[in-house]
Amino acid sequence: EIPVIMTATTLQPQQRRRITVGSGAIWEDIVGYSRAVRIGNQIEIAGTTASNKDGNVMYPNDAYLQTMMIFEIIETALKDAGASMKDVIRTRMFVTDISENWEAIGKAHGEIFKEIKPVTTMVEVKALIAPEMIVEIEATAVIAPIEEEIEEK
């Protein structure tokens, strides 16, 4: 038996609805993006840095504290979209000096996701938008229906 693939035309109208979540960052309107977008049970979180709503970089040159602040911003966006950190299935971390900062960033990631264990990628990039930024993180979350939740094997 061939499984049925859900497409936009076979989804119920409430599953096709697009929900956008803003964080109030000044760049959202300038660049034209949302902190998070939810369609159906999937949520994508935009690249997030440790910046306040005015665009000021917080915790300059502290990889651990920047990472923890980023996860606070991501958690808020997930809640606003109807999800939680437990629903995160993937993270992507972009780091300006991976050899210098991977352990601090990895420690923070491990503290948040120790039990959740999403798949993740950490790569070095030449630079982020401000020189004080050390890390930028994206996340993907999927809200599984209760009857489809599966225990770890």
Coordinates of N, CA and C in Angstrom, one line a residue, residues 1-146:
E1 N 0.8 -1.2 0.0 CA 0.0 0.0 0.0 C 0.9 1.2 0.0
I2 N 0.6 2.2 -0.9 CA 1.4 3.4 -1.0 C 0.8 4.4 0.0
P3 N 1.7 5.0 0.8 CA 1.2 6.0 1.7 C 0.7 7.3 1.0
V4 N -0.3 7.9 1.6 CA -0.9 9.2 1.0 C 0.0 10.3 1.4
I5 N 0.5 11.1 0.5 CA 1.3 12.3 0.8 C 0.4 13.5 0.9
M6 N 0.5 14.2 2.0 CA -0.4 15.4 2.2 C 0.2 16.5 1.5
T7 N -0.7 17.1 0.7 CA -0.3 18.4 -0.1 C -1.2 19.5 0.4
A8 N -0.9 20.7 0.0 CA -1.8 21.8 0.4 C -3.2 21.6 0.0
T9 N -3.5 20.9 -1.1 CA -4.9 20.7 -1.5 C -5.6 19.7 -0.7
T10 N -4.8 18.7 -0.1 CA -5.5 17.7 0.7 C -5.6 18.0 2.2
L11 N -4.8 19.1 2.6 CA -4.9 19.5 4.0 C -6.2 20.2 4.3
Q12 N -6.7 20.1 5.5 CA -7.8 20.8 5.9 C -7.5 22.3 6.0
P13 N -8.5 23.2 5.8 CA -8.2 24.7 5.8 C -7.4 25.1 7.1
Q14 N -7.7 24.6 8.3 CA -7.0 25.0 9.5 C -5.5 24.6 9.4
Q15 N -5.2 23.5 8.7 CA -3.8 23.0 8.6 C -3.0 23.9 7.6
R16 N -3.7 24.6 6.7 CA -3.0 25.4 5.7 C -2.7 26.8 6.3
R17 N -3.4 27.2 7.3 CA -3.3 28.6 7.8 C -1.8 28.9 8.2
R18 N -1.4 30.1 7.9 CA 0.0 30.5 8.2 C -0.1 31.5 9.3
I19 N 0.7 31.2 10.4 CA 0.8 32.0 11.5 C 2.2 32.6 11.6
T20 N 2.3 33.9 11.7 CA 3.6 34.5 11.8 C 3.7 35.1 13.2
V21 N 4.9 35.0 13.7 CA 5.2 35.5 15.1 C 6.4 36.4 15.0
G22 N 6.2 37.6 15.5 CA 7.3 38.6 15.6 C 7.9 38.7 17.0
S23 N 9.1 39.1 17.1 CA 9.7 39.3 18.4 C 9.9 40.8 18.8
G24 N 9.5 41.6 17.8 CA 9.7 43.1 18.0 C 11.0 43.6 17.7
A25 N 11.9 42.8 17.1 CA 13.3 43.2 16.7 C 13.1 44.3 15.6
I26 N 13.9 45.3 15.6 CA 13.8 46.3 14.6 C 14.1 45.8 13.2
W27 N 14.8 44.8 13.0 CA 15.1 44.3 11.7 C 14.0 43.6 11.0
E28 N 13.0 43.1 11.8 CA 11.9 42.3 11.2 C 11.2 43.1 10.1
D29 N 10.8 44.3 10.4 CA 10.1 45.1 9.4 C 11.1 45.6 8.3
I30 N 12.3 46.0 8.7 CA 13.3 46.5 7.7 C 13.6 45.4 6.6
V31 N 13.9 44.2 7.1 CA 14.3 43.1 6.2 C 13.1 42.4 5.7
G32 N 11.9 42.4 6.4 CA 10.7 41.7 6.0 C 10.8 40.2 6.3
Y33 N 10.9 39.9 7.6 CA 10.9 38.5 8.0 C 10.1 38.4 9.4
S34 N 9.8 37.2 9.7 CA 9.2 36.9 11.0 C 10.2 36.1 11.9
R35 N 10.0 36.2 13.2 CA 10.8 35.4 14.1 C 10.5 33.9 13.9
A36 N 9.2 33.7 13.7 CA 8.7 32.3 13.5 C 7.6 32.3 12.5
V37 N 7.4 31.2 11.8 CA 6.3 30.9 10.9 C 5.8 29.5 11.2
R38 N 4.5 29.4 11.4 CA 3.9 28.1 11.7 C 2.9 27.8 10.6
I39 N 3.0 26.7 10.0 CA 2.0 26.2 9.0 C 1.7 24.8 9.5
G40 N 0.4 24.5 9.8 CA 0.0 23.2 10.3 C 0.8 23.0 11.6
N41 N 1.5 21.8 11.7 CA 2.2 21.5 13.0 C 3.7 21.8 12.9
Q42 N 4.1 22.4 11.8 CA 5.5 22.7 11.7 C 5.8 24.2 11.9
I43 N 6.9 24.5 12.7 CA 7.3 25.8 13.0 C 8.8 26.0 12.6
E44 N 9.0 27.1 11.9 CA 10.4 27.4 11.6 C 10.8 28.7 12.3
I45 N 11.9 28.7 13.0 CA 12.4 29.8 13.7 C 13.6 30.4 12.9
A46 N 13.5 31.7 12.7 CA 14.5 32.4 11.9 C 15.8 32.5 12.7
G47 N 16.9 32.7 12.0 CA 18.2 32.9 12.6 C 18.1 33.9 13.7
T48 N 18.5 33.6 14.9 CA 18.3 34.4 16.1 C 19.6 34.7 16.8
T49 N 19.8 35.9 17.1 CA 21.1 36.3 17.8 C 20.7 36.9 19.2
A50 N 21.7 37.2 20.0 CA 21.5 37.7 21.3 C 21.4 39.2 21.2
S51 N 20.3 39.7 20.6 CA 20.1 41.2 20.5 C 18.8 41.5 21.1
N52 N 18.8 42.7 21.7 CA 17.5 43.2 22.3 C 16.6 43.8 21.2
K53 N 15.5 44.3 21.5 CA 14.5 44.8 20.5 C 15.0 46.0 19.8
D54 N 16.0 46.8 20.4 CA 16.6 47.9 19.7 C 17.7 47.5 18.8
G55 N 18.1 46.3 18.8 CA 19.2 45.8 18.0 C 20.5 45.8 18.6
N56 N 20.6 46.1 19.9 CA 21.9 46.1 20.6 C 22.3 44.7 21.0
V57 N 23.5 44.4 20.7 CA 24.0 43.0 21.0 C 24.2 42.9 22.5
M58 N 23.7 41.8 23.1 CA 23.8 41.6 24.5 C 25.0 40.6 24.7
Y59 N 25.6 40.7 25.9 CA 26.7 39.8 26.3 C 27.8 39.8 25.2
P60 N 28.3 40.9 24.8 CA 29.4 40.9 23.8 C 30.5 40.0 24.1
N61 N 30.9 39.2 23.2 CA 32.0 38.3 23.3 C 31.9 37.2 24.4
D62 N 30.6 36.9 24.8 CA 30.4 35.8 25.8 C 29.5 34.7 25.1
A63 N 30.1 33.7 24.5 CA 29.4 32.7 23.7 C 28.3 32.0 24.5
Y64 N 28.6 31.6 25.7 CA 27.6 30.9 26.5 C 26.4 31.8 26.8
L65 N 26.6 33.0 27.3 CA 25.4 33.9 27.6 C 24.7 34.3 26.4
Q66 N 25.4 34.5 25.3 CA 24.6 34.8 24.0 C 23.8 33.6 23.6
T67 N 24.3 32.4 23.7 CA 23.5 31.2 23.4 C 22.3 31.0 24.3
M68 N 22.5 31.3 25.5 CA 21.3 31.1 26.5 C 20.3 32.2 26.2
M69 N 20.7 33.4 25.8 CA 19.7 34.4 25.5 C 19.0 34.1 24.2
I70 N 19.7 33.5 23.2 CA 19.1 33.1 22.0 C 18.0 32.1 22.3
F71 N 18.3 31.1 23.1 CA 17.3 30.1 23.4 C 16.1 30.7 24.2
E72 N 16.3 31.7 25.0 CA 15.1 32.4 25.6 C 14.2 33.0 24.5
I73 N 14.8 33.7 23.5 CA 14.1 34.3 22.4 C 13.4 33.2 21.6
I74 N 14.0 32.1 21.3 CA 13.4 31.0 20.6 C 12.3 30.4 21.3
E75 N 12.5 30.2 22.6 CA 11.4 29.6 23.5 C 10.2 30.5 23.5
T76 N 10.3 31.8 23.6 CA 9.2 32.8 23.5 C 8.5 32.7 22.2
A77 N 9.2 32.6 21.1 CA 8.6 32.5 19.8 C 7.8 31.2 19.6
L78 N 8.4 30.1 20.1 CA 7.7 28.8 20.1 C 6.4 28.9 20.9
K79 N 6.5 29.5 22.1 CA 5.2 29.6 22.9 C 4.2 30.4 22.2
D80 N 4.6 31.5 21.5 CA 3.7 32.4 20.8 C 3.1 31.6 19.6
A81 N 3.8 30.6 19.1 CA 3.3 29.8 18.0 C 2.6 28.5 18.4
G82 N 2.4 28.4 19.8 CA 1.7 27.2 20.3 C 2.5 26.0 20.5
A83 N 3.8 26.1 20.7 CA 4.7 25.0 20.8 C 5.7 25.2 22.0
S84 N 6.6 24.3 22.2 CA 7.6 24.5 23.3 C 8.9 23.9 22.8
M85 N 9.9 24.1 23.6 CA 11.3 23.6 23.3 C 11.2 22.1 23.1
K86 N 10.3 21.4 23.7 CA 10.2 19.9 23.6 C 9.8 19.5 22.2
D87 N 9.3 20.5 21.4 CA 8.9 20.2 20.0 C 10.0 20.4 19.0
V88 N 11.1 20.9 19.5 CA 12.2 21.2 18.5 C 12.8 19.9 18.0
I89 N 13.0 19.8 16.7 CA 13.5 18.6 16.1 C 14.9 18.9 15.5
R90 N 15.2 20.2 15.2 CA 16.5 20.5 14.6 C 16.9 21.9 15.0
T91 N 18.2 22.1 15.3 CA 18.8 23.4 15.5 C 20.0 23.5 14.5
R92 N 20.3 24.7 14.1 CA 21.4 25.0 13.3 C 22.2 26.2 13.9
M93 N 23.4 26.0 14.2 CA 24.2 27.0 14.9 C 25.3 27.6 14.0
F94 N 25.3 28.9 13.8 CA 26.3 29.5 13.0 C 27.2 30.3 13.9
V95 N 28.5 29.9 13.9 CA 29.5 30.4 14.9 C 30.6 31.1 14.2
T96 N 31.0 32.3 14.7 CA 32.1 33.1 14.0 C 33.5 32.5 14.3
D97 N 33.7 31.9 15.4 CA 35.0 31.3 15.7 C 34.8 30.0 16.4
I98 N 34.6 28.9 15.6 CA 34.1 27.7 16.2 C 35.2 27.0 17.1
S99 N 36.5 27.2 16.7 CA 37.5 26.5 17.6 C 37.6 27.2 18.9
E100 N 37.3 28.5 19.0 CA 37.3 29.2 20.3 C 36.0 29.0 21.1
N101 N 34.9 28.9 20.4 CA 33.6 29.0 21.1 C 32.7 27.7 21.1
W102 N 33.1 26.7 20.4 CA 32.1 25.6 20.3 C 31.8 24.9 21.6
E103 N 32.7 24.9 22.6 CA 32.5 24.3 23.9 C 31.4 25.0 24.7
A104 N 31.5 26.4 24.7 CA 30.6 27.2 25.5 C 29.2 27.1 24.8
I105 N 29.1 27.2 23.5 CA 27.9 27.1 22.8 C 27.3 25.7 23.0
G106 N 28.1 24.7 22.8 CA 27.7 23.3 23.0 C 27.2 23.0 24.4
K107 N 27.8 23.6 25.4 CA 27.4 23.5 26.8 C 26.0 24.0 27.0
A108 N 25.8 25.2 26.5 CA 24.4 25.9 26.6 C 23.4 25.0 25.9
H109 N 23.7 24.6 24.7 CA 22.8 23.8 23.9 C 22.5 22.5 24.6
G110 N 23.5 21.9 25.2 CA 23.3 20.6 26.0 C 22.4 20.9 27.2
E111 N 22.5 22.0 27.9 CA 21.7 22.3 29.0 C 20.2 22.4 28.7
I112 N 20.0 23.0 27.5 CA 18.6 23.2 27.1 C 18.0 21.9 26.5
F113 N 18.8 21.2 25.7 CA 18.3 20.1 25.0 C 18.8 18.7 25.4
K114 N 19.3 18.6 26.7 CA 19.8 17.3 27.2 C 18.8 16.2 27.0
E115 N 17.6 16.4 27.3 CA 16.6 15.3 27.3 C 15.9 15.3 25.9
I116 N 15.8 16.4 25.2 CA 15.1 16.5 23.9 C 15.9 15.9 22.8
K117 N 17.2 16.2 22.7 CA 18.1 15.8 21.7 C 17.7 15.9 20.3
P118 N 17.5 17.2 19.8 CA 17.2 17.4 18.4 C 18.4 17.1 17.6
V119 N 18.3 16.9 16.3 CA 19.4 16.9 15.4 C 20.0 18.3 15.4
T120 N 21.3 18.4 15.1 CA 21.8 19.8 15.1 C 23.0 19.8 14.2
T121 N 23.3 21.1 13.8 CA 24.5 21.4 13.0 C 25.1 22.6 13.6
M122 N 26.5 22.6 13.7 CA 27.2 23.8 14.1 C 28.3 24.0 13.1
V123 N 28.3 25.1 12.4 CA 29.2 25.5 11.4 C 29.8 26.8 11.7
E124 N 31.1 27.0 11.2 CA 31.7 28.3 11.3 C 31.3 29.2 10.1
V125 N 31.1 30.5 10.4 CA 30.8 31.4 9.3 C 31.8 32.6 9.5
K126 N 32.1 33.3 8.4 CA 33.1 34.3 8.4 C 32.7 35.5 9.4
A127 N 31.4 35.8 9.4 CA 31.0 36.9 10.3 C 29.5 36.9 10.4
L128 N 29.0 37.6 11.4 CA 27.5 37.8 11.6 C 27.3 39.3 11.4
I129 N 26.1 39.8 11.6 CA 25.8 41.2 11.2 C 26.5 42.2 12.1
A130 N 26.9 41.9 13.3 CA 27.7 42.8 14.2 C 28.9 42.0 14.7
P131 N 30.0 42.7 14.8 CA 31.2 42.0 15.2 C 31.2 41.3 16.6
E132 N 30.3 41.9 17.5 CA 30.2 41.3 18.9 C 29.4 40.0 18.9
M133 N 28.7 39.7 17.8 CA 27.9 38.5 17.8 C 28.8 37.3 17.5
I134 N 28.6 36.3 18.3 CA 29.4 35.1 18.2 C 28.6 34.0 17.6
V135 N 27.3 33.9 17.8 CA 26.5 32.8 17.4 C 25.1 33.3 16.9
E136 N 24.6 32.6 15.9 CA 23.2 32.8 15.5 C 22.6 31.4 15.4
I137 N 21.4 31.2 15.8 CA 20.8 29.9 15.8 C 19.4 29.9 15.2
E138 N 19.1 28.9 14.3 CA 17.8 28.6 13.7 C 17.3 27.4 14.4
A139 N 16.0 27.2 14.4 CA 15.4 26.0 14.9 C 14.1 25.6 14.1
T140 N 13.9 24.3 14.1 CA 12.6 23.8 13.5 C 11.9 23.0 14.5
A141 N 10.6 23.2 14.7 CA 9.8 22.4 15.6 C 8.6 21.8 14.9
V142 N 8.2 20.6 15.4 CA 7.1 19.9 14.9 C 6.2 19.5 16.1
I143 N 5.0 19.9 16.1 CA 4.1 19.5 17.1 C 3.4 18.2 16.7
A144 N 3.8 17.1 17.4 CA 3.3 15.8 17.0 C 1.9 15.6 17.7
P145 N 0.9 15.1 17.0 CA -0.3 14.8 17.6 C -0.1 13.7 18.7
I146 N -0.8 13.8 19.8 CA -0.6 12.9 20.9 C -0.6 11.4 20.5

